[in-house]
PDB file of C-alpha atoms in Angstrom:
ATOM      1  CA  MET B  20      20.051  -2.536  -5.279  1.00  0.00           C
ATOM      2  CA  ARG B  21      17.527  -0.916  -7.624  1.00  0.00           C
ATOM      3  CA  SER B  22      17.560   2.853  -7.719  1.00  0.00           C
ATOM      4  CA  THR B  23      13.807   3.308  -7.101  1.00  0.00           C
ATOM      5  CA  ALA B  24      10.703   1.407  -6.072  1.00  0.00           C
ATOM      6  CA  THR B  25       7.159   2.372  -7.010  1.00  0.00           C
ATOM      7  CA  VAL B  26       4.545   2.575  -4.255  1.00  0.00           C
ATOM      8  CA  LEU B  27       0.880   2.914  -5.211  1.00  0.00           C
ATOM      9  CA  VAL B  28      -1.127   4.893  -2.639  1.00  0.00           C
ATOM     10  CA  TYR B  29      -4.921   4.513  -2.853  1.00  0.00           C
ATOM     11  CA  SER B  30      -7.225   6.829  -0.919  1.00  0.00           C
ATOM     12  CA  ASP B  31     -10.075   9.136  -1.823  1.00  0.00           C
ATOM     13  CA  ASP B  32      -8.645  11.589   0.727  1.00  0.00           C
ATOM     14  CA  ALA B  33      -5.728  13.714  -0.532  1.00  0.00           C
ATOM     15  CA  ASN B  34      -4.686  14.354   3.087  1.00  0.00           C
ATOM     16  CA  THR B  35      -4.318  10.623   3.742  1.00  0.00           C
ATOM     17  CA  ARG B  36      -2.223  10.211   0.598  1.00  0.00           C
ATOM     18  CA  GLU B  37      -0.048  13.095   1.754  1.00  0.00           C
ATOM     19  CA  GLN B  38       0.337  11.554   5.238  1.00  0.00           C
ATOM     20  CA  VAL B  39       1.622   8.348   3.621  1.00  0.00           C
ATOM     21  CA  ARG B  40       4.099  10.216   1.410  1.00  0.00           C
ATOM     22  CA  LEU B  41       5.404  12.299   4.308  1.00  0.00           C
ATOM     23  CA  ALA B  42       5.630   9.337   6.705  1.00  0.00           C
ATOM     24  CA  ALA B  43       7.533   7.172   4.218  1.00  0.00           C
ATOM     25  CA  GLY B  44       9.784   9.960   3.038  1.00  0.00           C
ATOM     26  CA  ARG B  45      12.067   9.479   0.047  1.00  0.00           C
ATOM     27  CA  ARG B  46      13.512   6.261   1.495  1.00  0.00           C
ATOM     28  CA  PRO B  47      11.694   4.441   4.324  1.00  0.00           C
ATOM     29  CA  ALA B  48      14.882   2.580   5.374  1.00  0.00           C
ATOM     30  CA  ALA B  49      18.551   2.703   4.458  1.00  0.00           C
ATOM     31  CA  ASP B  50      18.541  -0.772   2.894  1.00  0.00           C
ATOM     32  CA  VAL B  51      15.671  -0.175   0.449  1.00  0.00           C
ATOM     33  CA  PRO B  52      15.620   1.984  -2.670  1.00  0.00           C
ATOM     34  CA  GLN B  53      14.149   5.451  -2.845  1.00  0.00           C
ATOM     35  CA  VAL B  54      10.409   5.382  -3.426  1.00  0.00           C
ATOM     36  CA  GLU B  55       8.338   7.035  -6.099  1.00  0.00           C
ATOM     37  CA  PHE B  56       4.660   7.388  -5.289  1.00  0.00           C
ATOM     38  CA  LEU B  57       1.780   6.799  -7.659  1.00  0.00           C
ATOM     39  CA  GLU B  58      -1.381   8.255  -6.149  1.00  0.00           C
ATOM     40  CA  CYS B  59      -4.809   6.872  -7.011  1.00  0.00           C
ATOM     41  CA  ALA B  60      -8.165   8.170  -5.778  1.00  0.00           C
ATOM     42  CA  THR B  61     -10.436   5.642  -7.525  1.00  0.00           C
ATOM     43  CA  LEU B  62     -10.627   1.878  -7.957  1.00  0.00           C
ATOM     44  CA  PRO B  63     -10.399   2.075 -11.779  1.00  0.00           C
ATOM     45  CA  ALA B  64      -7.145   4.039 -11.440  1.00  0.00           C
ATOM     46  CA  VAL B  65      -5.728   1.352  -9.118  1.00  0.00           C
ATOM     47  CA  LEU B  66      -6.692  -1.473 -11.463  1.00  0.00           C
ATOM     48  CA  ASP B  67      -5.273   0.385 -14.466  1.00  0.00           C
ATOM     49  CA  ALA B  68      -1.961   1.003 -12.670  1.00  0.00           C
ATOM     50  CA  LEU B  69      -1.693  -2.644 -11.640  1.00  0.00           C
ATOM     51  CA  ASP B  70      -2.470  -3.758 -15.207  1.00  0.00           C
ATOM     52  CA  ARG B  71       0.397  -1.601 -16.487  1.00  0.00           C
ATOM     53  CA  GLY B  72       2.737  -3.213 -13.950  1.00  0.00           C
ATOM     54  CA  GLY B  73       5.798  -1.890 -12.201  1.00  0.00           C
ATOM     55  CA  ILE B  74       4.153  -1.455  -8.798  1.00  0.00           C
ATOM     56  CA  ASP B  75       6.310  -2.766  -5.942  1.00  0.00           C
ATOM     57  CA  VAL B  76       3.943  -2.175  -2.986  1.00  0.00           C
ATOM     58  CA  CYS B  77       0.347  -0.979  -2.638  1.00  0.00           C
ATOM     59  CA  VAL B  78      -0.775   1.157   0.300  1.00  0.00           C
ATOM     60  CA  LEU B  79      -4.579   1.014   0.483  1.00  0.00           C
ATOM     61  CA  ASP B  80      -6.814   3.144   2.720  1.00  0.00           C
ATOM     62  CA  GLY B  81      -9.419   0.942   4.356  1.00  0.00           C
ATOM     63  CA  GLU B  82     -11.612   4.005   4.925  1.00  0.00           C
ATOM     64  CA  THR B  83     -11.916   4.979   1.242  1.00  0.00           C
ATOM     65  CA  VAL B  84     -15.411   5.200  -0.256  1.00  0.00           C
ATOM     66  CA  PRO B  85     -17.112   3.789  -2.199  1.00  0.00           C
ATOM     67  CA  ALA B  86     -14.522   1.014  -2.749  1.00  0.00           C
ATOM     68  CA  GLY B  87     -12.742   0.535   0.579  1.00  0.00           C
ATOM     69  CA  GLY B  88      -9.146  -0.599   0.728  1.00  0.00           C
ATOM     70  CA  MET B  89     -10.043  -3.914   2.366  1.00  0.00           C
ATOM     71  CA  GLY B  90     -12.333  -4.965  -0.459  1.00  0.00           C
ATOM     72  CA  VAL B  91      -9.867  -3.652  -3.037  1.00  0.00           C
ATOM     73  CA  CYS B  92      -7.086  -5.656  -1.389  1.00  0.00           C
ATOM     74  CA  ARG B  93      -9.090  -8.871  -1.521  1.00  0.00           C
ATOM     75  CA  GLN B  94     -10.045  -8.188  -5.135  1.00  0.00           C
ATOM     76  CA  ILE B  95      -6.505  -7.543  -6.349  1.00  0.00           C
ATOM     77  CA  LYS B  96      -5.141 -10.540  -4.436  1.00  0.00           C
ATOM     78  CA  ASP B  97      -7.653 -12.661  -6.386  1.00  0.00           C
ATOM     79  CA  GLU B  98      -7.313 -10.979  -9.777  1.00  0.00           C
ATOM     80  CA  VAL B  99      -3.772  -9.626 -10.213  1.00  0.00           C
ATOM     81  CA  PHE B 100      -1.065 -12.094 -11.228  1.00  0.00           C
ATOM     82  CA  ARG B 101       1.920 -11.702  -8.893  1.00  0.00           C
ATOM     83  CA  CYS B 102       0.061  -9.078  -6.905  1.00  0.00           C
ATOM     84  CA  PRO B 103       2.395  -6.696  -5.091  1.00  0.00           C
ATOM     85  CA  PRO B 104       2.355  -6.804  -1.293  1.00  0.00           C
ATOM     86  CA  VAL B 105      -0.335  -4.659   0.305  1.00  0.00           C
ATOM     87  CA  LEU B 106      -0.055  -2.370   3.316  1.00  0.00           C
ATOM     88  CA  LEU B 107      -3.555  -1.618   4.575  1.00  0.00           C
ATOM     89  CA  LEU B 108      -4.423   1.544   6.491  1.00  0.00           C
ATOM     90  CA  ILE B 109      -7.071   0.669   9.069  1.00  0.00           C
ATOM     91  CA  GLY B 110      -9.236   2.950  11.186  1.00  0.00           C
ATOM     92  CA  ARG B 111      -8.602   1.253  14.512  1.00  0.00           C
ATOM     93  CA  PRO B 112      -6.479  -1.583  15.890  1.00  0.00           C
ATOM     94  CA  GLN B 113      -9.572  -3.764  16.346  1.00  0.00           C
ATOM     95  CA  ASP B 114      -9.902  -3.880  12.538  1.00  0.00           C
ATOM     96  CA  ALA B 115      -6.737  -5.987  12.226  1.00  0.00           C
ATOM     97  CA  TRP B 116      -8.852  -9.124  11.764  1.00  0.00           C
ATOM     98  CA  LEU B 117     -10.480  -7.488   8.731  1.00  0.00           C
ATOM     99  CA  ALA B 118      -7.032  -6.790   7.316  1.00  0.00           C
ATOM    100  CA  THR B 119      -6.341 -10.525   7.667  1.00  0.00           C
ATOM    101  CA  TRP B 120      -9.622 -11.321   5.892  1.00  0.00           C
ATOM    102  CA  SER B 121      -8.648  -9.003   3.042  1.00  0.00           C
ATOM    103  CA  ARG B 122      -5.287 -10.828   2.723  1.00  0.00           C
ATOM    104  CA  ALA B 123      -3.245  -7.684   3.373  1.00  0.00           C
ATOM    105  CA  ASP B 124       0.427  -8.351   3.986  1.00  0.00           C
ATOM    106  CA  ALA B 125       0.628  -5.708   6.742  1.00  0.00           C
ATOM    107  CA  ALA B 126      -1.598  -3.122   8.404  1.00  0.00           C
ATOM    108  CA  VAL B 127      -1.092   0.152  10.263  1.00  0.00           C
ATOM    109  CA  THR B 128      -3.686   2.367  11.904  1.00  0.00           C
ATOM    110  CA  LEU B 129      -4.868   5.806  10.920  1.00  0.00           C
ATOM    111  CA  PRO B 130      -3.894   8.498  11.566  1.00  0.00           C
ATOM    112  CA  VAL B 131      -0.556   7.456  10.139  1.00  0.00           C
ATOM    113  CA  GLU B 132       2.245   7.005  12.664  1.00  0.00           C
ATOM    114  CA  PRO B 133       5.397   7.752  10.616  1.00  0.00           C
ATOM    115  CA  VAL B 134       7.688   5.187  12.280  1.00  0.00           C
ATOM    116  CA  ASP B 135       5.133   2.369  12.015  1.00  0.00           C
ATOM    117  CA  LEU B 136       4.327   3.139   8.388  1.00  0.00           C
ATOM    118  CA  ALA B 137       7.976   3.466   7.338  1.00  0.00           C
ATOM    119  CA  ASN B 138       8.889   0.178   9.063  1.00  0.00           C
ATOM    120  CA  ALA B 139       5.960  -1.713   7.527  1.00  0.00           C
ATOM    121  CA  LEU B 140       6.605  -0.271   4.073  1.00  0.00           C
ATOM    122  CA  ALA B 141      10.332  -1.046   4.244  1.00  0.00           C
ATOM    123  CA  SER B 142       9.581  -4.629   5.284  1.00  0.00           C
ATOM    124  CA  LEU B 143       7.219  -5.129   2.334  1.00  0.00           C
ATOM    125  CA  LEU B 144       9.721  -3.559  -0.060  1.00  0.00           C
ATOM    126  CA  ARG B 145      12.416  -5.947   1.187  1.00  0.00           C
ATOM    127  CA  GLN B 146      10.099  -8.924   0.595  1.00  0.00           C
ATOM    128  CA  ARG B 147       9.100  -7.758  -2.862  1.00  0.00           C
ATOM    129  CA  LEU B 148      12.638  -6.961  -3.982  1.00  0.00           C
ATOM    130  CA  ALA B 149      13.962 -10.277  -2.622  1.00  0.00           C
ATOM    131  CA  VAL B 150      11.324 -12.159  -4.630  1.00  0.00           C
ATOM    132  CA  GLY B 151      12.120 -10.124  -7.757  1.00  0.00           C
ATOM    133  CA  ALA B 152      15.877 -10.700  -7.458  1.00  0.00           C
TER     134      ALA B 152
END
């Protein structure tokens, strides 16, 4: 198993980014590597990080302005070769259909529920690391 995995967290709200970091912890599950977080507050920062590579999972805040996580997800799924899996943070459960439209691999609601986020993140890390193996 790799020693670390890199998780990109995109939100214009520092509190939301902190919620994600705290909910995931250093290791979201025993069978996945420890995570290192790369925080981005703007779309250009996200695109730059993805261009550099090395991102294992993206966590995108659907409530971010001006470029919301749903639109960003759809954009990177179209434009980034071998796009990492995306966990979308949605404002309410009824927005799950929008997460499907955006081609997100998983979605959890805000405010972040630590168990749900850690489980979803661990699942996406398992998928990504299995593909990379």
